[in-house]
mmCIF file of C-alpha atoms in Angstrom:
data_model
loop_
_atom_site.group_PDB
_atom_site.id
_atom_site.type_symbol
_atom_site.label_atom_id
_atom_site.label_comp_id
_atom_site.label_asym_id
_atom_site.label_seq_id
_atom_site.Cartn_x
_atom_site.Cartn_y
_atom_site.Cartn_z
ATOM 1 C CA LYS A 1 90.953 123.839 118.288
ATOM 2 C CA ALA A 2 92.359 120.350 118.711
ATOM 3 C CA GLY A 3 94.739 119.133 116.036
ATOM 4 C CA VAL A 4 94.764 115.856 114.169
ATOM 5 C CA THR A 5 94.893 112.970 116.614
ATOM 6 C CA GLN A 6 96.348 109.602 115.706
ATOM 7 C CA THR A 7 96.187 106.565 117.925
ATOM 8 C CA PRO A 8 98.098 104.659 118.965
ATOM 9 C CA ARG A 9 101.435 106.503 118.759
ATOM 10 C CA TYR A 10 103.493 103.328 118.798
ATOM 11 C CA LEU A 11 102.669 99.776 117.845
ATOM 12 C CA ILE A 12 104.627 96.536 117.613
ATOM 13 C CA LYS A 13 103.135 93.663 115.629
ATOM 14 C CA THR A 14 104.291 90.291 114.381
ATOM 15 C CA ARG A 15 104.528 89.298 110.733
ATOM 16 C CA GLY A 16 101.234 87.942 109.461
ATOM 17 C CA GLN A 17 99.097 89.865 111.927
ATOM 18 C CA GLN A 18 96.795 92.686 111.004
ATOM 19 C CA VAL A 19 96.642 96.195 112.457
ATOM 20 C CA THR A 20 94.171 99.075 112.592
ATOM 21 C CA LEU A 21 95.270 102.670 112.991
ATOM 22 C CA SER A 22 92.936 105.513 113.872
ATOM 23 C CA CYS A 23 92.825 109.167 112.888
ATOM 24 C CA SER A 24 90.551 111.901 114.214
ATOM 25 C CA PRO A 25 90.686 114.964 111.968
ATOM 26 C CA ILE A 26 90.364 118.561 113.040
ATOM 27 C CA SER A 27 86.768 119.401 113.859
ATOM 28 C CA GLY A 28 84.962 120.466 110.690
ATOM 29 C CA HIS A 29 87.473 118.867 108.337
ATOM 30 C CA ARG A 30 85.930 116.366 105.975
ATOM 31 C CA SER A 31 88.936 115.091 104.038
ATOM 32 C CA VAL A 32 91.403 112.616 105.513
ATOM 33 C CA SER A 33 94.501 111.346 103.741
ATOM 34 C CA TRP A 34 97.003 108.726 104.831
ATOM 35 C CA TYR A 35 100.730 108.582 104.110
ATOM 36 C CA GLN A 36 103.462 106.068 104.783
ATOM 37 C CA GLN A 37 106.920 107.355 105.689
ATOM 38 C CA THR A 38 109.962 105.082 105.508
ATOM 39 C CA PRO A 39 113.693 105.857 105.289
ATOM 40 C CA GLY A 40 113.948 104.086 101.950
ATOM 41 C CA GLN A 41 110.807 105.253 100.151
ATOM 42 C CA GLY A 42 110.182 108.559 101.873
ATOM 43 C CA LEU A 43 106.639 109.882 102.131
ATOM 44 C CA GLN A 44 104.139 108.041 99.973
ATOM 45 C CA PHE A 45 100.433 108.676 99.570
ATOM 46 C CA LEU A 46 98.208 105.769 100.576
ATOM 47 C CA PHE A 47 94.629 106.988 100.123
ATOM 48 C CA GLU A 48 92.217 109.845 100.617
ATOM 49 C CA TYR A 49 88.716 109.779 102.051
ATOM 50 C CA PHE A 50 86.091 112.444 101.729
ATOM 51 C CA SER A 51 82.469 112.137 102.824
ATOM 52 C CA GLU A 52 83.000 108.483 103.726
ATOM 53 C CA THR A 53 84.165 107.614 100.202
ATOM 54 C CA GLN A 54 87.645 106.765 99.013
ATOM 55 C CA ARG A 55 88.462 109.430 96.457
ATOM 56 C CA ASN A 56 92.033 108.619 95.588
ATOM 57 C CA LYS A 57 94.425 105.740 96.114
ATOM 58 C CA GLY A 58 98.182 105.441 95.917
ATOM 59 C CA ASN A 59 100.192 102.533 94.598
ATOM 60 C CA PHE A 60 99.917 100.136 97.511
ATOM 61 C CA PRO A 61 98.770 96.500 97.594
ATOM 62 C CA GLY A 62 95.247 95.554 98.582
ATOM 63 C CA ARG A 63 96.469 94.604 102.067
ATOM 64 C CA PHE A 64 96.215 98.313 102.813
ATOM 65 C CA SER A 65 92.669 99.511 103.216
ATOM 66 C CA GLY A 66 90.803 102.250 104.973
ATOM 67 C CA ARG A 67 87.454 103.728 105.744
ATOM 68 C CA GLN A 68 85.898 106.918 106.959
ATOM 69 C CA PHE A 69 82.985 107.301 109.317
ATOM 70 C CA SER A 70 80.164 109.812 109.261
ATOM 71 C CA ASN A 71 81.984 111.968 111.834
ATOM 72 C CA SER A 72 84.986 112.098 109.450
ATOM 73 C CA ARG A 73 87.155 109.925 111.685
ATOM 74 C CA SER A 74 89.174 107.487 109.650
ATOM 75 C CA GLU A 75 90.840 104.148 110.149
ATOM 76 C CA MET A 76 93.377 102.342 108.063
ATOM 77 C CA ASN A 77 93.959 98.633 108.185
ATOM 78 C CA VAL A 78 96.926 96.592 107.104
ATOM 79 C CA SER A 79 96.435 92.844 106.869
ATOM 80 C CA THR A 80 99.042 90.093 106.715
ATOM 81 C CA LEU A 81 101.783 92.376 107.947
ATOM 82 C CA GLU A 82 105.234 92.174 106.378
ATOM 83 C CA LEU A 83 108.529 93.426 107.778
ATOM 84 C CA GLY A 84 108.551 96.114 105.083
ATOM 85 C CA ASP A 85 105.355 97.609 106.480
ATOM 86 C CA SER A 86 107.355 99.005 109.384
ATOM 87 C CA ALA A 87 106.962 102.760 108.997
ATOM 88 C CA LEU A 88 105.569 105.965 110.369
ATOM 89 C CA TYR A 89 101.962 106.282 109.215
ATOM 90 C CA LEU A 90 100.760 109.844 108.986
ATOM 91 C CA CYS A 91 97.238 111.097 108.724
ATOM 92 C CA ALA A 92 96.391 114.514 107.300
ATOM 93 C CA SER A 93 93.098 116.361 107.396
ATOM 94 C CA SER A 94 91.784 119.145 105.190
ATOM 95 C CA TRP A 95 88.495 120.981 105.444
ATOM 96 C CA ASN A 96 87.626 120.169 101.854
ATOM 97 C CA ARG A 97 89.008 118.718 98.653
ATOM 98 C CA GLY A 98 91.264 120.797 96.438
ATOM 99 C CA ASN A 99 93.934 120.753 99.102
ATOM 100 C CA THR A 100 94.542 124.287 100.266
ATOM 101 C CA GLU A 101 96.238 123.047 103.403
ATOM 102 C CA ALA A 102 96.706 119.652 104.996
ATOM 103 C CA PHE A 103 97.232 119.385 108.753
ATOM 104 C CA PHE A 104 99.210 116.352 109.851
ATOM 105 C CA GLY A 105 98.982 114.289 112.980
ATOM 106 C CA GLN A 106 102.053 113.117 114.869
ATOM 107 C CA GLY A 107 101.811 109.714 113.276
ATOM 108 C CA THR A 108 101.705 106.097 114.383
ATOM 109 C CA ARG A 109 105.060 104.322 114.462
ATOM 110 C CA LEU A 110 104.432 100.709 113.415
ATOM 111 C CA THR A 111 107.155 98.150 113.906
ATOM 112 C CA VAL A 112 106.685 94.690 112.438
ATOM 113 C CA VAL A 113 108.893 91.971 113.925
ATOM 114 C CA ALA B 1 101.137 112.737 87.765
ATOM 115 C CA GLN B 2 103.426 114.998 89.702
ATOM 116 C CA SER B 3 106.897 114.507 91.125
ATOM 117 C CA VAL B 4 109.287 116.505 93.270
ATOM 118 C CA THR B 5 113.071 116.547 93.350
ATOM 119 C CA GLN B 6 115.048 117.796 96.315
ATOM 120 C CA LEU B 7 118.638 117.569 95.177
ATOM 121 C CA ASP B 8 120.268 118.155 98.558
ATOM 122 C CA SER B 9 119.712 115.433 101.119
ATOM 123 C CA GLN B 10 121.723 117.230 103.792
ATOM 124 C CA VAL B 11 122.599 120.891 104.214
ATOM 125 C CA PRO B 12 124.868 121.969 107.073
ATOM 126 C CA VAL B 13 125.018 125.704 107.705
ATOM 127 C CA PHE B 14 126.428 127.913 110.441
ATOM 128 C CA GLU B 15 124.093 129.818 112.716
ATOM 129 C CA GLU B 16 123.082 133.259 111.359
ATOM 130 C CA ALA B 17 124.210 132.307 107.826
ATOM 131 C CA PRO B 18 121.760 132.283 104.905
ATOM 132 C CA VAL B 19 120.418 129.035 103.503
ATOM 133 C CA GLU B 20 118.632 127.853 100.363
ATOM 134 C CA LEU B 21 116.936 124.472 100.074
ATOM 135 C CA ARG B 22 116.227 123.552 96.495
ATOM 136 C CA CYS B 23 113.040 122.048 95.131
ATOM 137 C CA ASN B 24 112.087 121.278 91.547
ATOM 138 C CA TYR B 25 108.806 119.748 90.465
ATOM 139 C CA SER B 26 107.343 118.091 87.426
ATOM 140 C CA SER B 27 103.682 118.242 86.506
ATOM 141 C CA SER B 28 101.449 118.263 83.463
ATOM 142 C CA VAL B 29 98.701 120.174 85.293
ATOM 143 C CA SER B 30 98.404 123.275 87.424
ATOM 144 C CA VAL B 31 99.817 122.735 90.878
ATOM 145 C CA TYR B 32 99.869 123.904 94.423
ATOM 146 C CA LEU B 33 103.282 123.892 96.114
ATOM 147 C CA PHE B 34 104.148 123.433 99.757
ATOM 148 C CA TRP B 35 107.063 123.284 102.157
ATOM 149 C CA TYR B 36 106.648 121.192 105.282
ATOM 150 C CA VAL B 37 109.017 120.856 108.235
ATOM 151 C CA GLN B 38 109.398 117.762 110.386
ATOM 152 C CA TYR B 39 111.080 117.678 113.783
ATOM 153 C CA PRO B 40 112.261 114.336 115.243
ATOM 154 C CA ASN B 41 109.420 111.957 116.111
ATOM 155 C CA GLN B 42 106.852 114.470 114.982
ATOM 156 C CA GLY B 43 104.395 114.831 112.143
ATOM 157 C CA LEU B 44 104.696 117.408 109.402
ATOM 158 C CA GLN B 45 104.041 121.094 109.934
ATOM 159 C CA LEU B 46 103.164 123.364 107.054
ATOM 160 C CA LEU B 47 105.800 126.049 106.635
ATOM 161 C CA LEU B 48 104.413 127.881 103.630
ATOM 162 C CA LYS B 49 102.361 127.339 100.501
ATOM 163 C CA TYR B 50 101.854 128.680 97.030
ATOM 164 C CA LEU B 51 98.336 128.428 95.671
ATOM 165 C CA SER B 52 98.069 131.414 93.324
ATOM 166 C CA GLY B 53 98.829 135.107 93.173
ATOM 167 C CA SER B 54 102.164 136.492 94.295
ATOM 168 C CA THR B 55 104.974 134.092 93.467
ATOM 169 C CA LEU B 56 106.878 135.022 96.624
ATOM 170 C CA VAL B 57 105.396 133.522 99.767
ATOM 171 C CA LYS B 58 106.628 134.013 103.318
ATOM 172 C CA SER B 59 106.295 132.244 106.648
ATOM 173 C CA ILE B 60 106.022 133.858 110.048
ATOM 174 C CA ASN B 61 109.451 132.577 111.129
ATOM 175 C CA GLY B 62 111.487 134.204 108.370
ATOM 176 C CA PHE B 63 111.429 131.575 105.621
ATOM 177 C CA GLU B 64 110.355 132.459 102.109
ATOM 178 C CA ALA B 65 109.939 130.581 98.839
ATOM 179 C CA GLU B 66 109.488 131.739 95.294
ATOM 180 C CA PHE B 67 107.434 129.925 92.693
ATOM 181 C CA ASN B 68 109.216 129.973 89.347
ATOM 182 C CA LYS B 69 106.997 128.424 86.705
ATOM 183 C CA SER B 70 109.520 128.602 83.873
ATOM 184 C CA GLN B 71 112.128 126.764 85.938
ATOM 185 C CA THR B 72 109.534 124.591 87.715
ATOM 186 C CA SER B 73 111.146 125.433 91.018
ATOM 187 C CA PHE B 74 110.037 126.392 94.506
ATOM 188 C CA HIS B 75 113.256 126.975 96.462
ATOM 189 C CA LEU B 76 113.122 127.738 100.180
ATOM 190 C CA ARG B 77 115.327 130.474 101.605
ATOM 191 C CA LYS B 78 116.109 132.098 104.920
ATOM 192 C CA PRO B 79 118.543 134.999 105.250
ATOM 193 C CA SER B 80 119.742 134.040 108.751
ATOM 194 C CA VAL B 81 119.184 130.616 110.307
ATOM 195 C CA HIS B 82 118.801 129.774 113.964
ATOM 196 C CA ILE B 83 119.675 126.604 115.875
ATOM 197 C CA SER B 84 115.952 125.872 116.203
ATOM 198 C CA ASP B 85 115.666 125.618 112.401
ATOM 199 C CA THR B 86 117.465 122.269 112.534
ATOM 200 C CA ALA B 87 114.929 119.815 111.101
ATOM 201 C CA GLU B 88 113.975 117.941 107.942
ATOM 202 C CA TYR B 89 112.268 119.954 105.239
ATOM 203 C CA PHE B 90 109.981 118.473 102.625
ATOM 204 C CA CYS B 91 108.819 120.069 99.431
ATOM 205 C CA ALA B 92 105.458 118.831 98.148
ATOM 206 C CA VAL B 93 103.178 119.341 95.175
ATOM 207 C CA SER B 94 99.543 118.574 94.529
ATOM 208 C CA GLY B 95 97.346 119.037 91.520
ATOM 209 C CA THR B 96 94.723 121.728 91.987
ATOM 210 C CA GLY B 97 91.484 120.017 92.941
ATOM 211 C CA ALA B 98 93.253 117.019 94.434
ATOM 212 C CA ASN B 99 94.217 116.292 98.009
ATOM 213 C CA ASN B 100 97.090 113.870 97.523
ATOM 214 C CA LEU B 101 100.503 115.352 98.038
ATOM 215 C CA PHE B 102 103.628 114.200 96.235
ATOM 216 C CA PHE B 103 106.665 114.721 98.429
ATOM 217 C CA GLY B 104 110.325 115.108 97.721
ATOM 218 C CA THR B 105 112.835 112.963 99.580
ATOM 219 C CA GLY B 106 113.526 115.692 102.090
ATOM 220 C CA THR B 107 116.494 117.869 103.028
ATOM 221 C CA ARG B 108 117.990 117.625 106.479
ATOM 222 C CA LEU B 109 119.026 121.098 107.568
ATOM 223 C CA THR B 110 121.590 121.136 110.360
ATOM 224 C CA VAL B 111 122.436 124.497 111.900
ATOM 225 C CA ILE B 112 125.895 124.544 113.436
ATOM 226 C CA PRO B 113 126.524 126.816 116.443
#
């Protein structure tokens, strides 16, 4: 069974640009969550999608958004990039809500210059 | 809301020695508890989890953790570490019925030959 796939693995963007990151969950998993990992703030929850609906949202500005498609694949978008958005963005999939186990992808390393 | 405290940011230990990585949590609701491991430039891998039942949970590679509700702790232990255990370890908590994980700041375990 294929694991969680995140694309791209690495990305370099300029301040003010926008970026879209993609996550394909494990086949059969319907819940996708996104996390931001930085040296200063650690791992922080961004949002969770289940059945194409955002179910939970962390404390991030509206520049961070996401969506989930009918095949459970998810994308997250960051608009008007700031230097502080440089981070490892991790996607996690679970087969259902009530998190019994979240499987993480390898992440997308975003660098904003 | 939940929160997790990992008091030790770095733990150096000699090969074949025992190790304990400490984790304390705070929550006003019932929780699930997890330990994840992260190797350089990788995503997170689930090491072990406590959902219910026996308070002592074990992983296939010799780690174990004990849920102590009165002390709100979930410390990770291994009786004899190996070089390959060198990694960053994250303790995480989620409310039952929710998919968002709250992570500690991580403990970098370095096994010295």
